[in-house]
CSV table of C-alpha atoms in Angstrom, one decimal:
chain,number,residue,atom,x,y,z
A,1,MET,CA,-38.9,-0.2,12.6
A,2,LEU,CA,-40.3,-3.6,11.1
A,3,LYS,CA,-41.6,-5.9,14.4
A,4,ALA,CA,-41.4,-10.1,13.4
A,5,THR,CA,-45.0,-11.3,13.0
A,6,SER,CA,-44.6,-15.0,12.5
A,7,GLN,CA,-46.3,-16.6,15.8
A,8,LEU,CA,-44.4,-19.0,17.5
A,9,PRO,CA,-45.3,-23.5,17.2
A,10,ARG,CA,-46.4,-24.7,20.6
A,11,GLY,CA,-43.6,-25.4,23.1
A,12,LEU,CA,-41.1,-23.6,21.9
A,13,LYS,CA,-39.6,-20.0,22.9
A,14,GLN,CA,-38.8,-17.1,21.1
A,15,PRO,CA,-35.1,-17.4,21.4
A,16,GLN,CA,-35.3,-20.8,20.7
A,17,ILE,CA,-36.8,-20.2,17.2
A,18,PHE,CA,-34.0,-17.7,16.9
A,19,LEU,CA,-31.2,-20.0,17.9
A,20,ILE,CA,-32.7,-22.4,15.0
A,21,GLY,CA,-32.6,-20.0,12.5
A,22,LEU,CA,-29.1,-19.0,13.1
A,23,ILE,CA,-28.7,-22.7,12.8
A,24,VAL,CA,-30.4,-22.3,9.3
A,25,ALA,CA,-28.4,-19.4,8.6
A,26,LEU,CA,-25.2,-20.9,8.7
A,27,LEU,CA,-25.9,-24.0,7.0
A,28,MET,CA,-27.3,-21.6,4.4
A,29,LEU,CA,-23.7,-19.6,4.4
A,30,PHE,CA,-22.1,-23.5,4.5
A,31,ALA,CA,-24.3,-24.1,1.1
A,32,CYS,CA,-23.3,-20.8,-0.7
A,33,LEU,CA,-19.8,-21.7,0.5
A,34,VAL,CA,-20.2,-24.8,-1.7
A,35,LEU,CA,-21.4,-23.1,-4.9
A,36,SER,CA,-18.9,-20.0,-3.9
A,37,VAL,CA,-15.9,-22.6,-4.9
A,38,THR,CA,-18.0,-24.9,-7.4
A,39,PHE,CA,-18.3,-22.7,-9.8
A,40,GLY,CA,-16.2,-19.7,-11.9
A,41,ALA,CA,-14.6,-19.0,-14.8
A,42,ALA,CA,-12.5,-22.7,-15.1
A,43,GLN,CA,-15.0,-25.9,-14.9
A,44,ILE,CA,-14.2,-28.3,-12.8
A,45,PRO,CA,-15.7,-31.0,-11.5
A,46,LEU,CA,-16.7,-32.2,-8.4
A,47,PRO,CA,-14.4,-35.4,-7.6
A,48,LYS,CA,-11.4,-32.5,-8.4
A,49,ILE,CA,-13.0,-30.1,-5.8
A,50,LEU,CA,-13.1,-32.2,-3.2
A,51,GLU,CA,-9.7,-33.5,-4.0
A,52,SER,CA,-8.0,-30.3,-3.8
A,53,PHE,CA,-9.3,-30.3,0.6
A,54,VAL,CA,-8.4,-33.8,0.7
A,55,ILE,CA,-5.1,-35.0,-1.4
A,56,PHE,CA,-4.0,-31.7,-2.3
A,57,ASP,CA,-1.2,-31.8,-5.6
A,58,ALA,CA,-0.7,-28.8,-6.6
A,59,SER,CA,-2.3,-29.8,-10.0
A,60,ARG,CA,-3.5,-26.1,-11.3
A,61,GLU,CA,-7.0,-27.6,-11.3
A,62,HIS,CA,-6.7,-27.7,-7.1
A,63,LEU,CA,-4.6,-24.2,-7.3
A,64,ILE,CA,-7.9,-22.6,-8.7
A,65,ILE,CA,-9.3,-24.0,-5.8
A,66,GLN,CA,-6.9,-23.3,-2.9
A,67,THR,CA,-5.6,-19.7,-4.0
A,68,VAL,CA,-8.9,-18.0,-6.2
A,69,ARG,CA,-11.9,-19.1,-5.5
A,70,LEU,CA,-11.7,-20.3,-1.4
A,71,PRO,CA,-9.5,-16.9,-0.5
A,72,ARG,CA,-12.0,-15.2,-2.9
A,73,SER,CA,-15.4,-16.4,-1.1
A,74,ILE,CA,-14.1,-16.7,2.7
A,75,LEU,CA,-13.8,-12.6,1.5
A,76,ALA,CA,-17.3,-12.4,-0.2
A,77,ILE,CA,-18.5,-13.8,3.5
A,78,LEU,CA,-16.5,-11.2,5.2
A,79,VAL,CA,-17.3,-8.0,3.1
A,80,GLY,CA,-20.4,-9.3,3.1
A,81,ALA,CA,-21.0,-9.7,7.4
A,82,SER,CA,-18.9,-6.3,7.9
A,83,THR,CA,-21.1,-4.2,5.9
A,84,ALA,CA,-24.2,-5.4,6.6
A,85,VAL,CA,-23.3,-5.4,10.1
A,86,ALA,CA,-21.8,-1.9,10.3
A,87,GLY,CA,-25.7,-0.4,8.1
A,88,ALA,CA,-27.5,-2.6,10.6
A,89,LEU,CA,-25.4,-0.4,13.3
A,90,MET,CA,-26.4,2.4,11.8
A,91,GLN,CA,-30.0,2.3,11.0
A,92,GLY,CA,-30.7,1.1,14.8
A,93,VAL,CA,-28.2,4.9,16.3
A,94,THR,CA,-29.4,7.1,13.4
A,95,LYS,CA,-33.1,6.0,13.7
A,96,ASN,CA,-32.8,6.7,9.7
A,97,PRO,CA,-33.9,3.8,7.5
A,98,LEU,CA,-32.0,4.7,4.8
A,99,ALA,CA,-28.5,4.4,7.1
A,100,ASP,CA,-25.6,2.5,4.8
A,101,PRO,CA,-21.7,2.9,4.7
A,102,GLY,CA,-22.7,4.1,1.0
A,103,ILE,CA,-25.6,5.9,1.6
A,104,LEU,CA,-24.1,8.4,4.2
A,105,GLY,CA,-20.9,8.5,2.2
A,106,VAL,CA,-18.4,6.6,4.5
A,107,SER,CA,-17.5,4.2,1.7
A,108,SER,CA,-16.7,7.4,-1.1
A,109,GLY,CA,-14.4,8.7,2.0
A,110,ALA,CA,-12.5,5.7,2.4
A,111,ALA,CA,-12.8,5.0,-1.4
A,112,PHE,CA,-11.1,8.9,-2.6
A,113,ALA,CA,-8.4,8.4,0.7
A,114,VAL,CA,-7.9,5.2,-1.4
A,115,VAL,CA,-7.6,6.6,-4.4
A,116,MET,CA,-5.6,9.6,-2.9
A,117,ALA,CA,-2.7,6.9,-1.0
A,118,ILE,CA,-2.6,5.5,-4.2
A,119,PHE,CA,-1.8,9.2,-5.8
A,120,LEU,CA,-0.1,10.4,-3.9
A,121,PHE,CA,2.5,8.3,-2.0
A,122,GLY,CA,2.7,5.1,-4.1
A,123,ALA,CA,0.7,2.8,-1.8
A,124,SER,CA,-0.2,-0.7,-2.8
A,125,THR,CA,-0.9,-2.9,-0.4
A,126,PRO,CA,-4.2,-3.6,1.8
A,127,SER,CA,-2.1,-3.5,4.9
A,128,THR,CA,-1.7,0.7,3.8
A,129,TYR,CA,-4.9,0.7,2.3
A,130,ILE,CA,-6.9,0.0,5.6
A,131,TRP,CA,-5.7,3.2,7.2
A,132,TYR,CA,-5.9,6.0,5.0
A,133,ALA,CA,-9.9,3.3,4.6
A,134,PHE,CA,-10.3,4.6,8.5
A,135,LEU,CA,-9.1,7.6,8.5
A,136,GLY,CA,-11.1,8.7,5.1
A,137,ALA,CA,-14.4,7.2,6.8
A,138,GLY,CA,-14.0,8.7,9.9
A,139,LEU,CA,-14.0,12.2,8.7
A,140,THR,CA,-16.2,11.6,6.2
A,141,ALA,CA,-19.1,10.2,9.0
A,142,LEU,CA,-18.2,13.6,11.0
A,143,VAL,CA,-18.8,16.0,7.9
A,144,VAL,CA,-21.7,14.1,6.6
A,145,TYR,CA,-23.7,14.6,10.4
A,146,PHE,CA,-22.0,17.9,10.3
A,147,LEU,CA,-24.1,19.2,7.7
A,148,ALA,CA,-27.0,17.0,8.8
A,149,SER,CA,-26.8,19.0,12.0
A,150,LEU,CA,-27.0,22.8,9.7
A,151,GLY,CA,-30.2,21.7,8.3
A,152,ARG,CA,-34.3,22.5,9.9
A,153,GLY,CA,-34.9,20.2,12.3
A,154,GLY,CA,-30.6,18.9,12.8
A,155,ALA,CA,-29.4,15.3,12.2
A,156,THR,CA,-32.5,14.1,11.0
A,157,PRO,CA,-33.0,10.7,9.1
A,158,LEU,CA,-33.8,13.0,6.1
A,159,ASN,CA,-31.4,15.8,6.2
A,160,LEU,CA,-28.4,12.7,7.1
A,161,THR,CA,-29.4,11.1,4.2
A,162,VAL,CA,-29.1,14.0,1.8
A,163,ALA,CA,-25.9,15.6,2.9
A,164,GLY,CA,-24.5,12.1,2.8
A,165,ALA,CA,-25.5,11.6,-1.1
A,166,ALA,CA,-23.9,16.0,-1.7
A,167,ILE,CA,-20.8,13.9,-0.3
A,168,SER,CA,-21.2,11.1,-2.4
A,169,SER,CA,-21.7,12.7,-5.4
A,170,LEU,CA,-19.0,15.5,-5.0
A,171,LEU,CA,-16.1,12.3,-3.4
A,172,ALA,CA,-16.9,10.8,-6.6
A,173,SER,CA,-16.3,13.5,-9.4
A,174,LEU,CA,-12.9,13.9,-7.3
A,175,THR,CA,-12.3,10.2,-6.8
A,176,SER,CA,-13.1,10.4,-11.3
A,177,GLY,CA,-10.6,13.6,-11.5
A,178,VAL,CA,-7.4,11.6,-10.0
A,179,LEU,CA,-8.2,9.2,-12.1
A,180,ILE,CA,-8.5,10.7,-14.7
A,181,VAL,CA,-4.3,12.6,-14.2
A,182,SER,CA,-3.4,9.7,-13.4
A,183,GLN,CA,-3.3,6.8,-16.1
A,184,ARG,CA,-1.1,5.0,-13.2
A,185,THR,CA,-3.3,4.8,-10.1
A,186,LEU,CA,-6.9,3.6,-12.8
A,187,GLU,CA,-5.0,1.1,-14.1
A,188,GLU,CA,-4.0,-0.3,-10.2
A,189,ILE,CA,-7.5,0.3,-8.8
A,190,ARG,CA,-10.4,0.5,-11.7
A,191,PHE,CA,-11.7,-2.7,-11.0
A,192,TRP,CA,-11.7,-2.4,-7.3
A,193,LEU,CA,-13.6,0.7,-7.2
A,194,ALA,CA,-16.4,-0.8,-8.9
A,195,GLY,CA,-16.8,-3.3,-5.8
A,196,SER,CA,-14.4,-6.3,-6.8
A,197,LEU,CA,-13.8,-9.2,-5.0
A,198,ALA,CA,-11.3,-10.8,-7.5
A,199,GLY,CA,-7.3,-11.0,-7.1
A,200,VAL,CA,-7.6,-11.3,-3.1
A,201,ASP,CA,-5.4,-13.9,-1.2
A,202,ALA,CA,-5.3,-15.3,1.8
A,203,ASP,CA,-2.0,-12.9,3.3
A,204,ILE,CA,-4.3,-10.2,2.3
A,205,ILE,CA,-7.1,-11.5,4.4
A,206,ILE,CA,-5.2,-12.5,6.6
A,207,GLN,CA,-4.2,-9.1,6.8
A,208,VAL,CA,-7.6,-7.2,7.8
A,209,LEU,CA,-9.3,-10.2,9.8
A,210,PRO,CA,-8.3,-8.7,13.3
A,211,TYR,CA,-9.9,-5.4,12.5
A,212,ILE,CA,-12.8,-6.9,11.1
A,213,CYS,CA,-12.8,-9.6,14.6
A,214,ILE,CA,-12.7,-6.7,16.8
A,215,GLY,CA,-15.6,-4.7,15.6
A,216,MET,CA,-17.7,-7.8,15.0
A,217,ILE,CA,-16.5,-8.4,19.0
A,218,LEU,CA,-17.7,-4.7,20.0
A,219,ALA,CA,-20.9,-4.9,17.9
A,220,LEU,CA,-22.0,-7.7,20.1
A,221,GLY,CA,-21.2,-6.6,23.0
A,222,ILE,CA,-22.8,-3.2,22.6
A,223,SER,CA,-26.5,-4.5,21.3
A,224,ARG,CA,-28.4,-4.7,23.8
A,225,GLN,CA,-27.3,-1.0,24.4
A,226,VAL,CA,-28.5,0.0,20.8
A,227,THR,CA,-31.5,-1.7,21.3
A,228,ILE,CA,-32.3,0.7,23.2
A,229,MET,CA,-30.6,4.1,21.4
A,230,SER,CA,-33.2,2.6,18.5
A,231,LEU,CA,-36.0,2.8,20.8
A,232,GLY,CA,-35.0,7.4,20.6
A,233,GLU,CA,-32.7,9.4,22.0
A,234,ASP,CA,-34.7,10.5,24.6
A,235,ILE,CA,-36.0,7.5,26.0
A,236,ALA,CA,-32.1,5.7,26.0
A,237,LYS,CA,-30.9,9.1,28.6
A,238,GLY,CA,-34.3,7.8,30.1
A,239,LEU,CA,-32.8,4.4,31.1
A,240,GLY,CA,-29.6,6.0,32.2
A,241,GLN,CA,-28.3,4.7,28.8
A,242,GLN,CA,-24.6,7.4,28.4
A,243,THR,CA,-25.8,7.9,24.6
A,244,THR,CA,-22.2,9.8,24.0
A,245,TRP,CA,-20.5,7.1,24.3
A,246,VAL,CA,-22.8,4.4,23.0
A,247,LYS,CA,-22.7,6.7,19.8
A,248,ILE,CA,-18.8,6.8,20.0
A,249,ALA,CA,-19.1,3.0,20.1
A,250,VAL,CA,-20.6,3.1,16.3
A,251,VAL,CA,-18.9,5.2,14.7
A,252,ILE,CA,-15.5,2.9,16.0
A,253,CYS,CA,-17.4,-0.5,14.7
A,254,VAL,CA,-18.4,1.2,11.6
A,255,LEU,CA,-15.2,2.8,11.0
A,256,LEU,CA,-13.4,-1.1,11.4
A,257,LEU,CA,-16.0,-3.1,9.5
A,258,ASP,CA,-16.4,-1.0,7.0
A,259,GLY,CA,-13.5,0.6,6.4
A,260,SER,CA,-11.8,-2.8,5.9
A,261,ALA,CA,-13.9,-4.0,3.6
A,262,VAL,CA,-13.4,-0.8,1.7
A,263,ALA,CA,-9.8,-1.4,1.7
A,264,ILE,CA,-10.4,-5.4,0.6
A,265,ALA,CA,-13.1,-5.2,-1.7
A,266,GLY,CA,-13.8,-1.5,-3.3
A,267,ALA,CA,-16.9,0.3,-2.2
A,268,ILE,CA,-19.9,-2.5,-2.7
A,269,GLY,CA,-23.4,-1.0,-2.2
A,270,PHE,CA,-26.6,-1.6,-1.1
A,271,ILE,CA,-25.9,-4.0,1.7
A,272,GLY,CA,-26.0,-2.3,5.0
A,273,LEU,CA,-29.2,-1.0,3.4
A,274,ILE,CA,-31.1,-4.3,2.6
A,275,ILE,CA,-30.4,-6.2,5.2
A,276,PRO,CA,-31.4,-4.6,7.8
A,277,HIS,CA,-34.4,-4.2,7.4
A,278,ILE,CA,-34.7,-8.4,6.1
A,279,VAL,CA,-33.5,-9.0,9.5
A,280,ARG,CA,-36.1,-6.5,11.6
A,281,PHE,CA,-38.8,-8.2,9.8
A,282,VAL,CA,-37.2,-11.8,10.8
A,283,VAL,CA,-36.5,-11.4,14.8
A,284,GLY,CA,-37.9,-8.2,15.3
A,285,VAL,CA,-35.8,-4.8,17.2
A,286,ASP,CA,-33.3,-7.0,19.3
A,287,TYR,CA,-30.3,-5.9,18.1
A,288,ARG,CA,-28.0,-9.0,20.4
A,289,TRP,CA,-30.2,-11.0,17.3
A,290,ILE,CA,-29.8,-8.3,14.3
A,291,ILE,CA,-26.0,-8.3,14.6
A,292,PRO,CA,-25.4,-11.6,14.0
A,293,TYR,CA,-28.6,-12.3,11.7
A,294,SER,CA,-27.1,-9.0,9.7
A,295,ALA,CA,-23.3,-11.4,10.0
A,296,LEU,CA,-24.9,-14.3,8.1
A,297,PHE,CA,-27.0,-12.4,5.6
A,298,GLY,CA,-25.2,-10.0,4.6
A,299,ALA,CA,-22.5,-13.5,4.3
A,300,ILE,CA,-25.1,-15.4,2.2
A,301,LEU,CA,-26.2,-12.4,0.0
A,302,LEU,CA,-22.3,-11.5,-1.1
A,303,LEU,CA,-22.0,-14.7,-1.9
A,304,VAL,CA,-24.8,-15.2,-4.2
A,305,SER,CA,-24.2,-11.7,-5.6
A,306,ASP,CA,-20.5,-13.1,-6.1
A,307,ILE,CA,-21.2,-16.2,-8.1
A,308,PHE,CA,-24.4,-14.5,-10.8
A,309,ALA,CA,-21.3,-11.9,-11.0
A,310,ARG,CA,-18.9,-14.9,-12.2
A,311,LEU,CA,-21.4,-16.7,-14.2
A,312,VAL,CA,-23.4,-14.1,-16.0
A,313,ILE,CA,-20.6,-13.3,-18.6
A,314,ARG,CA,-19.0,-16.4,-18.5
A,315,PRO,CA,-15.7,-16.0,-19.0
A,316,GLN,CA,-15.2,-13.4,-18.2
A,317,GLU,CA,-16.4,-11.9,-15.0
A,318,ILE,CA,-18.5,-8.5,-13.9
A,319,PRO,CA,-16.9,-6.2,-10.3
A,320,VAL,CA,-20.0,-7.8,-7.8
A,321,GLY,CA,-20.8,-3.7,-7.0
A,322,ILE,CA,-22.4,-4.1,-10.0
A,323,MET,CA,-24.5,-7.3,-8.8
A,324,THR,CA,-25.6,-5.3,-5.7
A,325,ALA,CA,-26.4,-2.6,-7.1
A,326,ILE,CA,-28.4,-3.9,-9.6
A,327,ILE,CA,-30.7,-5.7,-6.1
A,328,GLY,CA,-30.9,-3.0,-4.0
A,329,ALA,CA,-31.0,0.1,-6.3
A,330,PRO,CA,-35.1,-0.2,-6.5
A,331,PHE,CA,-35.0,-1.5,-2.4
A,332,PHE,CA,-33.7,2.2,-2.3
A,333,VAL,CA,-35.8,3.4,-4.2
A,334,TYR,CA,-39.0,1.9,-1.8
A,335,LEU,CA,-37.6,2.5,1.4
A,336,ALA,CA,-37.0,6.1,-0.3
A,337,LYS,CA,-40.5,7.1,-0.7
A,338,THR,CA,-42.1,5.2,1.6
A,339,GLN,CA,-40.2,8.2,3.9
A,340,VAL,CA,-41.3,10.7,1.2
A,341,LYS,CA,-45.3,9.5,2.4
A,342,LYS,CA,-44.2,9.4,6.2
């Protein structure tokens, strides 16, 4: 684990510094939200943007801001925060620095379940997707852990990563097969599969918001226990930790957070991998701080990625999942090489 190395200014205690850091991160998030609402395919003057919040008149510009850009920006915040917190919890409990809902196959399982729901049952709304996403994510997590436990040394970080990569590849192949057979399914979700925030309205956000809120509250509630678990399971048991219940609570959190994110935005990778490492460098190994910092940093990263996804080939756009992959893939290679050397 990386530890915070910054020296504290005289007269300030560590919790005060971290609290100030949270306030700064909130201000950065608000600035990114303003930029996200400002930039897009259509060029809208800043006065028009401000008017849409003060004296909304249902003009074209106001409708774009209120019904397209603002819901999309809020969705980016929710998905980025959820994915980052899910990754932080997974890394803490498994002691696997490569743990991430995407790398361990959880996101692929959720996405495959949604594709099958559309193909077999004609599911067509995120409120329906979400239950299949929970089911797919949960079953995939069980399979990955079972396969990893069969390897030499049990469910080690390396075995979990290899098993997750294998299951992800298998599910990606099966998903491709279904989409080849069913043109209707492909047309409905091809942009979603690459990880996209496009075409989302406020009603969809309202549908998934309760699950994300429950997952976040539970994550904060077990943050102290996850900190102890991150020191090692033997140490946690020696300190009287009920490790089984902590693992179950973490699994529930990951399913709620990542399942919700995949259901509404598709499989957006690498945020859950990158952000926890950055946060641990800033605040150390205390998950009471890692959880809120991960939520804010994850939201900022996805908002910025989405802004670039809209502007790179404007007036067209690319799925935001491609932008996060461009950022995260080199980071993953670096971490993998570091772990192999260890």
